mmCIF file of C-alpha atoms in Angstrom:
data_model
loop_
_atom_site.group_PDB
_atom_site.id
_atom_site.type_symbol
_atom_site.label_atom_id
_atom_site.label_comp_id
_atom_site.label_asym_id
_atom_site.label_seq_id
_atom_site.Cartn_x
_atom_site.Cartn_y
_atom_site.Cartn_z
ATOM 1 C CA UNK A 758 0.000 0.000 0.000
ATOM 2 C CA UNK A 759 2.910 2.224 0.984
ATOM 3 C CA UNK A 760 4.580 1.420 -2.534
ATOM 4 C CA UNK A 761 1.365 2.315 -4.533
ATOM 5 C CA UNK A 762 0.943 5.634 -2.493
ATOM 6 C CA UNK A 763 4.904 6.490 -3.622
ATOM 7 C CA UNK A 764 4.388 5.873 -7.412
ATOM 8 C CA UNK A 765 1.014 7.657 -7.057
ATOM 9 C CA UNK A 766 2.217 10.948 -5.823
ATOM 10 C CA UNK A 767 4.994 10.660 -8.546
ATOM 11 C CA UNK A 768 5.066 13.694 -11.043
ATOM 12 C CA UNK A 769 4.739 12.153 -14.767
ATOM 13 C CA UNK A 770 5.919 14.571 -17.753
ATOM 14 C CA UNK A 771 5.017 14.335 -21.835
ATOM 15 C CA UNK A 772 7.015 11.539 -23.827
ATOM 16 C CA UNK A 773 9.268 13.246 -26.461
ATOM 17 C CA UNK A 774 8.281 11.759 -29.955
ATOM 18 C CA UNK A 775 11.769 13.143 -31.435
ATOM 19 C CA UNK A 776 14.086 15.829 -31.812
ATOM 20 C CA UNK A 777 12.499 19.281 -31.283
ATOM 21 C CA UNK A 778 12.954 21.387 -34.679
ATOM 22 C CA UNK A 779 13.697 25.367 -34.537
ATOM 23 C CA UNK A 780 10.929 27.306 -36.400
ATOM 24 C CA UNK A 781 11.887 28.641 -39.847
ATOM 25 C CA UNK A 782 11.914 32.354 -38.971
ATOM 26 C CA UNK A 783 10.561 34.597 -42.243
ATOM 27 C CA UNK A 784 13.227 36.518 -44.039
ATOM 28 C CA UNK A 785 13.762 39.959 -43.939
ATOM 29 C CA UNK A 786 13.798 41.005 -47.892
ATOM 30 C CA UNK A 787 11.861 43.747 -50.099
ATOM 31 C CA UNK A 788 8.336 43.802 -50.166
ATOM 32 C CA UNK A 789 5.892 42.443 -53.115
ATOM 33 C CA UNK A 790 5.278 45.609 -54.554
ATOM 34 C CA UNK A 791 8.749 46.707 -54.724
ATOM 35 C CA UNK A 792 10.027 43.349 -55.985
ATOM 36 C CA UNK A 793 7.640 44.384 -58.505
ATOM 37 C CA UNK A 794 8.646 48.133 -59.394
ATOM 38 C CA UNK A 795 12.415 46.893 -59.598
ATOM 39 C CA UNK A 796 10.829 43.499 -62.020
ATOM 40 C CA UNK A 797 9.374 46.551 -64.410
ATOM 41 C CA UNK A 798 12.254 48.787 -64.129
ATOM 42 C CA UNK A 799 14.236 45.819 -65.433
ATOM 43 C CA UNK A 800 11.811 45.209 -68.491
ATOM 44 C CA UNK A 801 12.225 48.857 -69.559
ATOM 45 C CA UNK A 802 15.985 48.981 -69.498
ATOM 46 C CA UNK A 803 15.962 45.779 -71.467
ATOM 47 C CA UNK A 804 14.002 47.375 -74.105
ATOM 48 C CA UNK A 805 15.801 50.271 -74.056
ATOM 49 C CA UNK A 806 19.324 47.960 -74.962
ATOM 50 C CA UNK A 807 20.168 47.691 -78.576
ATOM 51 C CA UNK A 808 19.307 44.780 -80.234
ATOM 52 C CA UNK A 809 22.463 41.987 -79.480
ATOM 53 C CA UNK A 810 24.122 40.378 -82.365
ATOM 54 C CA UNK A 811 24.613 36.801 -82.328
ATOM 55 C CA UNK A 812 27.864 35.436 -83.572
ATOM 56 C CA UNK A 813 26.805 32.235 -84.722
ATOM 57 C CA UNK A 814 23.445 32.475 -86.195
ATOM 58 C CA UNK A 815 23.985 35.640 -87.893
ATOM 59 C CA UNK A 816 20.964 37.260 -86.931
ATOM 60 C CA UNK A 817 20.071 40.251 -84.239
ATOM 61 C CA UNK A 818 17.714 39.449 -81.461
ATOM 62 C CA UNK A 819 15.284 41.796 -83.404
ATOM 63 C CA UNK A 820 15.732 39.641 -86.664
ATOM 64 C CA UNK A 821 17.940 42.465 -88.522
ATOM 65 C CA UNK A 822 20.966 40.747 -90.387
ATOM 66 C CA UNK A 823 24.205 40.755 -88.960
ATOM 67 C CA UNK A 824 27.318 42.101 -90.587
ATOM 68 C CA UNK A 825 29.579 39.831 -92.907
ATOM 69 C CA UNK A 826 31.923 39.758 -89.861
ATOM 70 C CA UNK A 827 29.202 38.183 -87.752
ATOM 71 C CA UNK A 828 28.370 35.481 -90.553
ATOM 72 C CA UNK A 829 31.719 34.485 -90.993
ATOM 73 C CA UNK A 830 32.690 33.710 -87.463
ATOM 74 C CA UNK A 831 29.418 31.746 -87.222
ATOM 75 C CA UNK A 832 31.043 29.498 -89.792
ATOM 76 C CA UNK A 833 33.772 28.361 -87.900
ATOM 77 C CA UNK A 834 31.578 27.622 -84.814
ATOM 78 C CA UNK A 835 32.538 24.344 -82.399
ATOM 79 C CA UNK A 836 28.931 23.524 -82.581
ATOM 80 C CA UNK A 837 27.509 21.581 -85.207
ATOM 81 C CA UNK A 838 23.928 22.887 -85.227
ATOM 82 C CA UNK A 839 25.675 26.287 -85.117
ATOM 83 C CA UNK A 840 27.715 25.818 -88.163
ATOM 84 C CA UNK A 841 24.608 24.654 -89.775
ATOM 85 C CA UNK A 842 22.495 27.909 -89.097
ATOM 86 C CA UNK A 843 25.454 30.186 -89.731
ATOM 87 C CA UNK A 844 25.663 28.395 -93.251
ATOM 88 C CA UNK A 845 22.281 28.921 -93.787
ATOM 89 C CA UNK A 846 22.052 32.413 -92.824
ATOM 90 C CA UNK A 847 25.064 33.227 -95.240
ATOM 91 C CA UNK A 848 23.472 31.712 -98.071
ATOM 92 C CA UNK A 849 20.370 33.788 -97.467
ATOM 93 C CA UNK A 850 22.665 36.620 -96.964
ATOM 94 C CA UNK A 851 24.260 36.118 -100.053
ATOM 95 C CA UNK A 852 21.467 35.972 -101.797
ATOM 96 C CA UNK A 853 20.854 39.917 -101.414
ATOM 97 C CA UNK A 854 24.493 40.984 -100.967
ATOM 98 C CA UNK A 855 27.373 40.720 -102.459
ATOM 99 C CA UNK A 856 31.233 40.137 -101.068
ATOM 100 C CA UNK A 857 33.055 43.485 -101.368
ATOM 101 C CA UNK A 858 35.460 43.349 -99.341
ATOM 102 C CA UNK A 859 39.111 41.292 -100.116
ATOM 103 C CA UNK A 860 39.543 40.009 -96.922
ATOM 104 C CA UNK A 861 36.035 39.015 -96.477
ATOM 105 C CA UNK A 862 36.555 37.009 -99.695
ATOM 106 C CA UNK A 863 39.955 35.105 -98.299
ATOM 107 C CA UNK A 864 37.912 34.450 -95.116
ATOM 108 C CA UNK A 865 34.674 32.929 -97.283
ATOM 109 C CA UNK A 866 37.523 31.002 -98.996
ATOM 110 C CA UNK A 867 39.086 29.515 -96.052
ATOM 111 C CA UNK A 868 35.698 28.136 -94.416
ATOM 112 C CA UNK A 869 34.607 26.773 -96.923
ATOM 113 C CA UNK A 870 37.518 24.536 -97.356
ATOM 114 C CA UNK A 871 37.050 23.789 -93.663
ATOM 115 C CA UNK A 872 33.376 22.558 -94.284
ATOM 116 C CA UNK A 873 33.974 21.139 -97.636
ATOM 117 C CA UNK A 874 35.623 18.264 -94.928
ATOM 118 C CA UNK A 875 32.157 18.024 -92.523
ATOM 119 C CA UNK A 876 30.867 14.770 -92.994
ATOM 120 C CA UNK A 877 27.430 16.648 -92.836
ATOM 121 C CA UNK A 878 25.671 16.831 -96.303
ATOM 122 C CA UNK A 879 23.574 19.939 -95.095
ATOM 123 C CA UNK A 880 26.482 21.593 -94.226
ATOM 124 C CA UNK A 881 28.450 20.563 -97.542
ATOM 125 C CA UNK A 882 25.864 21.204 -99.858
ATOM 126 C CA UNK A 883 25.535 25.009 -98.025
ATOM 127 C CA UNK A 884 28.964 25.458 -98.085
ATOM 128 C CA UNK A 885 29.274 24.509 -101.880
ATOM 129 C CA UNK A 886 25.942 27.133 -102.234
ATOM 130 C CA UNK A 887 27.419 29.789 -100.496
ATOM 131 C CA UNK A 888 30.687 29.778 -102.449
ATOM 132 C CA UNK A 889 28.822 29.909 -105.641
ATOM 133 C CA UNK A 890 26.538 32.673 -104.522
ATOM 134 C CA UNK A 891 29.852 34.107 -103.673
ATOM 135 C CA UNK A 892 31.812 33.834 -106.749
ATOM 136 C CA UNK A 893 29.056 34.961 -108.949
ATOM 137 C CA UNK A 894 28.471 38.320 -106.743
ATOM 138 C CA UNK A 895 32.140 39.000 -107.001
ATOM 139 C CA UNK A 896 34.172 36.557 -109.056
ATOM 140 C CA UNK A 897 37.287 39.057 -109.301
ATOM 141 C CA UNK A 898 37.858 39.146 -105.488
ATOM 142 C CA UNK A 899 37.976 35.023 -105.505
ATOM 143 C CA UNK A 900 39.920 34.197 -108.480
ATOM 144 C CA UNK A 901 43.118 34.145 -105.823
ATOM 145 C CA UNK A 902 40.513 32.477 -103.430
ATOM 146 C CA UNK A 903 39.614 29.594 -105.249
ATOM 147 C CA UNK A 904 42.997 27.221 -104.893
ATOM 148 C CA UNK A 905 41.806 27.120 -100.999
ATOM 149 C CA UNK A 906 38.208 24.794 -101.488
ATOM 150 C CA UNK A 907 39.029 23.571 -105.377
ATOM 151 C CA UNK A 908 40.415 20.461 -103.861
ATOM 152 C CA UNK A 909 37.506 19.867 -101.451
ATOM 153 C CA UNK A 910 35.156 20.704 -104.490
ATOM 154 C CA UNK A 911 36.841 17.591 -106.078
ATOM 155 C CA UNK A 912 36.117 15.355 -102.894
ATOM 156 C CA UNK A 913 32.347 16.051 -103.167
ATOM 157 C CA UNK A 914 32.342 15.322 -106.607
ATOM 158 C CA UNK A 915 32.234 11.642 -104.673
ATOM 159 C CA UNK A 916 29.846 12.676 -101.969
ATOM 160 C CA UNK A 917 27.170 9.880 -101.367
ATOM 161 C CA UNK A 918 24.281 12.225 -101.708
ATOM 162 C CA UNK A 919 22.742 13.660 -104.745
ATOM 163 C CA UNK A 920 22.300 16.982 -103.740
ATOM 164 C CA UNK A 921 25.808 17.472 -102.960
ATOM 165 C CA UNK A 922 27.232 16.267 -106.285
ATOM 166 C CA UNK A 923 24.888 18.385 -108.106
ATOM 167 C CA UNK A 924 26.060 21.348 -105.731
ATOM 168 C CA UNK A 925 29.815 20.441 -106.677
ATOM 169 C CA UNK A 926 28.966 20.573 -110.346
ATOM 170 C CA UNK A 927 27.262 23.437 -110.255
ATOM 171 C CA UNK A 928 29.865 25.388 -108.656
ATOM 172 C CA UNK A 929 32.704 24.195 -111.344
ATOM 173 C CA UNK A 930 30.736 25.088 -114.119
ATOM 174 C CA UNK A 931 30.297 28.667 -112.365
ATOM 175 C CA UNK A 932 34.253 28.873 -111.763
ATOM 176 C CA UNK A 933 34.700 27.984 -115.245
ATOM 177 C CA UNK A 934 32.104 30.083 -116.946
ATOM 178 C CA UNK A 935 32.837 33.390 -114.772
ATOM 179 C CA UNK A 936 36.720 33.045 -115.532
ATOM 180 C CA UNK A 937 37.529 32.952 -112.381
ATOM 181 C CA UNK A 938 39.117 29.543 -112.481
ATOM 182 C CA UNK A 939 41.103 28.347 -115.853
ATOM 183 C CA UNK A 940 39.969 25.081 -117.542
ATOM 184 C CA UNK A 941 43.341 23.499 -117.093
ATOM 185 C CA UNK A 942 43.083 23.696 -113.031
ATOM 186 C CA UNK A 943 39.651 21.470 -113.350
ATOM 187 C CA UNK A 944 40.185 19.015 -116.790
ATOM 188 C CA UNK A 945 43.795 19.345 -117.549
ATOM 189 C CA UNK A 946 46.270 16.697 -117.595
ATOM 190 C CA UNK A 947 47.431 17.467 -113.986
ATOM 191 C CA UNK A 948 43.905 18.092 -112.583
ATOM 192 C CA UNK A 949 43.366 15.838 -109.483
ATOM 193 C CA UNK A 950 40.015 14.725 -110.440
ATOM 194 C CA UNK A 951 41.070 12.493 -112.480
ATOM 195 C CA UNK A 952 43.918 10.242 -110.315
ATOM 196 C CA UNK A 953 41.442 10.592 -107.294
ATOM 197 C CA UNK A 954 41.007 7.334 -105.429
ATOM 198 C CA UNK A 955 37.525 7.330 -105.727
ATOM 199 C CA UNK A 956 35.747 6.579 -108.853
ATOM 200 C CA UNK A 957 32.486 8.483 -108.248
ATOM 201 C CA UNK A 958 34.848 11.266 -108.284
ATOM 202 C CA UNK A 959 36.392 10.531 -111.809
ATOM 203 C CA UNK A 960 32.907 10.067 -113.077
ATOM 204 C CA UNK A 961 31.145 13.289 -111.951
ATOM 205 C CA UNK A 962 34.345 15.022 -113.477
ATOM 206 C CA UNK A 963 33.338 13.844 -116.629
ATOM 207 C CA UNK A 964 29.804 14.653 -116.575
ATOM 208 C CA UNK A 965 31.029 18.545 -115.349
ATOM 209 C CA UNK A 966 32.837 18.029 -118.904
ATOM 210 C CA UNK A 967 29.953 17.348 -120.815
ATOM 211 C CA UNK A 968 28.173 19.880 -119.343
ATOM 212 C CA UNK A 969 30.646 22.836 -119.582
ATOM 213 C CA UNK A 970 31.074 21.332 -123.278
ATOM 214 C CA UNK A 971 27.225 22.212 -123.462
ATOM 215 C CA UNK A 972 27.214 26.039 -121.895
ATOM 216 C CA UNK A 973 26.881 28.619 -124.099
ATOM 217 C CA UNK A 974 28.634 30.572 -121.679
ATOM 218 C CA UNK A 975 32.263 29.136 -122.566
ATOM 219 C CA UNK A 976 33.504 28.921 -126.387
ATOM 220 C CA UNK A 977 36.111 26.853 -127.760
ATOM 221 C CA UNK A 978 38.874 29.428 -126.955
ATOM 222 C CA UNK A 979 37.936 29.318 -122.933
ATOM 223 C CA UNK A 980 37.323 25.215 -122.845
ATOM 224 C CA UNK A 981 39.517 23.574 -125.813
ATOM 225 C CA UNK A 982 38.093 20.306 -127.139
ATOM 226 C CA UNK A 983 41.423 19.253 -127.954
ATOM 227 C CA UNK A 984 42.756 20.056 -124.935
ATOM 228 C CA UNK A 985 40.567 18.367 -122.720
ATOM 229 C CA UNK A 986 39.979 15.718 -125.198
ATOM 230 C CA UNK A 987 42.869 13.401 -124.159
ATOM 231 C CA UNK A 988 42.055 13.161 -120.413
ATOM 232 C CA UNK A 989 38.431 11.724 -121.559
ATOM 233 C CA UNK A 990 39.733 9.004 -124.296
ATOM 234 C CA UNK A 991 41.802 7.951 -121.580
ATOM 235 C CA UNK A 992 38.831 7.634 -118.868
ATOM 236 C CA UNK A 993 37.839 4.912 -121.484
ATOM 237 C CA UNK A 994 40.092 2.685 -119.579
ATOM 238 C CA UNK A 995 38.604 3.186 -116.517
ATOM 239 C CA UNK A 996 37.737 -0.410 -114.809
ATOM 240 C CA UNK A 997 34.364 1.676 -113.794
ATOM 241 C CA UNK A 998 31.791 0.745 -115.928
ATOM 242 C CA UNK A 999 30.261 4.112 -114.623
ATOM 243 C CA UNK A 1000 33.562 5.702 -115.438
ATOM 244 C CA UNK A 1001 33.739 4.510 -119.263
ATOM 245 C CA UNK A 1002 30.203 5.473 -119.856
ATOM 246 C CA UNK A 1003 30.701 8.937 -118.188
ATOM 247 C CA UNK A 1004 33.205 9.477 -120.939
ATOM 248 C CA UNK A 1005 31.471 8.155 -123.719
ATOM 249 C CA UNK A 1006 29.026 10.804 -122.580
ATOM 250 C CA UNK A 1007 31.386 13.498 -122.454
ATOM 251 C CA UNK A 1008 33.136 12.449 -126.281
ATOM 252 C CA UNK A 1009 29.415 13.403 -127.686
ATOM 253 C CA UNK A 1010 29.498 16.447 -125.200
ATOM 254 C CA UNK A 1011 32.726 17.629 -127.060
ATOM 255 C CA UNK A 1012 31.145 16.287 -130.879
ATOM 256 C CA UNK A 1013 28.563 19.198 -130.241
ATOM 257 C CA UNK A 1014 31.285 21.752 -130.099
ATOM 258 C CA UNK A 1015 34.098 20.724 -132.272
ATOM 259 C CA UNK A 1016 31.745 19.285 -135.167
ATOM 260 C CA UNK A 1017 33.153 16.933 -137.644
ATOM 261 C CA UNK A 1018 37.091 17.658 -136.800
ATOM 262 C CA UNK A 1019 35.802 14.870 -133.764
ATOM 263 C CA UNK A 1020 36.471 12.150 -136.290
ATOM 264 C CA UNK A 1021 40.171 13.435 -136.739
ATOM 265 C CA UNK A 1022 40.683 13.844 -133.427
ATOM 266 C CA UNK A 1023 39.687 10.731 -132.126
ATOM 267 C CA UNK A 1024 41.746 8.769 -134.979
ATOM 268 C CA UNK A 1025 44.657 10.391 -133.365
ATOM 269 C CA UNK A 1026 44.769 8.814 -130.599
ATOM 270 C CA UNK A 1027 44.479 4.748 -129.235
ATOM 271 C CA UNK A 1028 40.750 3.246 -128.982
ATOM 272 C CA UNK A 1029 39.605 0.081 -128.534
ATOM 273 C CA UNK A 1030 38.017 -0.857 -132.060
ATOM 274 C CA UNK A 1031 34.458 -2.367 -130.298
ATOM 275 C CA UNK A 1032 34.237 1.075 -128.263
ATOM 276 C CA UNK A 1033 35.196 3.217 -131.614
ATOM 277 C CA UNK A 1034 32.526 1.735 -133.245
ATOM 278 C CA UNK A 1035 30.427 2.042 -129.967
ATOM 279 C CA UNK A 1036 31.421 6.122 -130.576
ATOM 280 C CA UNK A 1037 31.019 6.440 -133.533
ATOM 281 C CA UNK A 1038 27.461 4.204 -133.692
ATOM 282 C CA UNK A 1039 26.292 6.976 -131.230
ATOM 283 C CA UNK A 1040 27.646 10.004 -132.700
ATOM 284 C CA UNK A 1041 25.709 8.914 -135.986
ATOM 285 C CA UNK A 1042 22.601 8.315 -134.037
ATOM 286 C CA UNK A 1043 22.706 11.833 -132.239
ATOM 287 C CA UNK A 1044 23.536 13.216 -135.635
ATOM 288 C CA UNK A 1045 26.613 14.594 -134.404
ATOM 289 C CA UNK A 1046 29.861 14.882 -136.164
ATOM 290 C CA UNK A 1047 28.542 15.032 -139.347
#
């Protein structure tokens, strides 16, 4: 009885569920309505800034286009997707303007050697655009240009994709036609289109042939049948089948120019007699040579 007394006259106090947390005390900061002056105060100034020029994608934030300087560097961007807009952007500059200034033109030159080597075909074909745009704005500030990106012009002769071929082509032709690049540098003898490694190269040459043979734009004293002749006969040897036809192709290309001194010229030089009489079976059906 004593015992129960004892433990009944004992003072009990609250269980502590866990560790007691300090109260997360407001902070001391501007109120709602000035947070909101200084948020409109920071609108206006922004609007009052002029509009920023972006480097790469050759625009202004308010959509004006940037100067050549700004295109350019765009060009040689780390990005991929940045090189692709600044490409883009060129070409539509390029398409209004014109390159007048020399060191512009040795700049235009250089990238475009530099992308000529993307393994992109969007970037490729742009860069192939943009350098024809280029040259036909101002083909007398790129004739000293042109050695930089004639080489890559030749690799995309052997690009996989259509587009970019056709882009290649088309930019040879322009070279040619404007003056700004002699004949010899693209079909002569020492022209590297026609030892490179890969075929599809060799045979787009050949079709550039017949089609600069075709232009109205270059006579016989700017692209010389018998000059360029010899590098086609031997293209008949070619162990491409595409290769041999190409040629065939470009023979008739050069019949349409040179007219019946063909015959001589072909006897003058070493032809298999079943692809003579292949030539010579066409040239008779196109009514060419005669």
């Amino acid at each position: 009885a004593e015992r129960a007394r004892s433990e009944a006259t004992r003072p009990t106090f609250p269980r502590r569920r866990g560790p007691v947390r300090a109260t997360k005390q407001p902070t001391r900061g501007a109120s709602a309505g000035a947070r909101g002056r200084n948020k409109r105060a920071r609108r206006r100034d922004t609007r009052s800034r002029p509009p920023r020029v972006s480097h790469l994608s050759g625009h202004t934030d308010a959509g004006q286009v940037a100067t050549m300087d700004g295109l350019l560097a765009g060009l040689t961007s780390p990005q991929m997707k940045s090189r692709m807009t600044a490409v883009d952007d060129l070409q539509d500059y390029l398409e209004r303007n014109e390159v007048t200034d020399r060191d512009d033109a040795h700049v235009l030159a250089d990238a475009v050697a530099t992308l000529l080597k993307e393994n992109n075909a969007k970037v490729c074909g742009g860069a192939l655009t943009c350098a024809c745009l280029a040259v036909q704005g101002s083909p007398d500030l790129f004739r000293q240009h042109v050695p930089l990106f004639l080489p890559g012009v030749f690799d995309r002769l052997g690009d996989l994709k259509g587009p970019v071929r056709e882009g290649a082509r088309n930019l040879l032709v322009s070279l040619l036609e404007l003056r700004v690049t002699p004949p010899a540098d693209v079909f002569g003898k020492a022209s590297a289109g026609w030892r490179h490694k890969n075929w599809r190269v060799r045979e787009e040459l050949l079709r550039t042939c017949e089609r600069a043979f075709a232009s109205d734009a270059l006579s016989e004293s700017d692209l010389s049948v018998k000059a360029t002749l010899p590098q086609v006969l031997n293209a008949l040897e070619d162990r491409e089948p595409g290769v041999r036809e190409a040629a065939t192709s470009a023979i008739l290309g050069a019949a349409s120019r040179a007219g019946p001194a063909i015959h001589g010229m072909l006897a003058r030089h070493t032809i298999r007699p079943g692809q003579l009489r292949e030539i010579q079976a066409r040239l008779a059906d196109a009514n060419l040579g005669a």
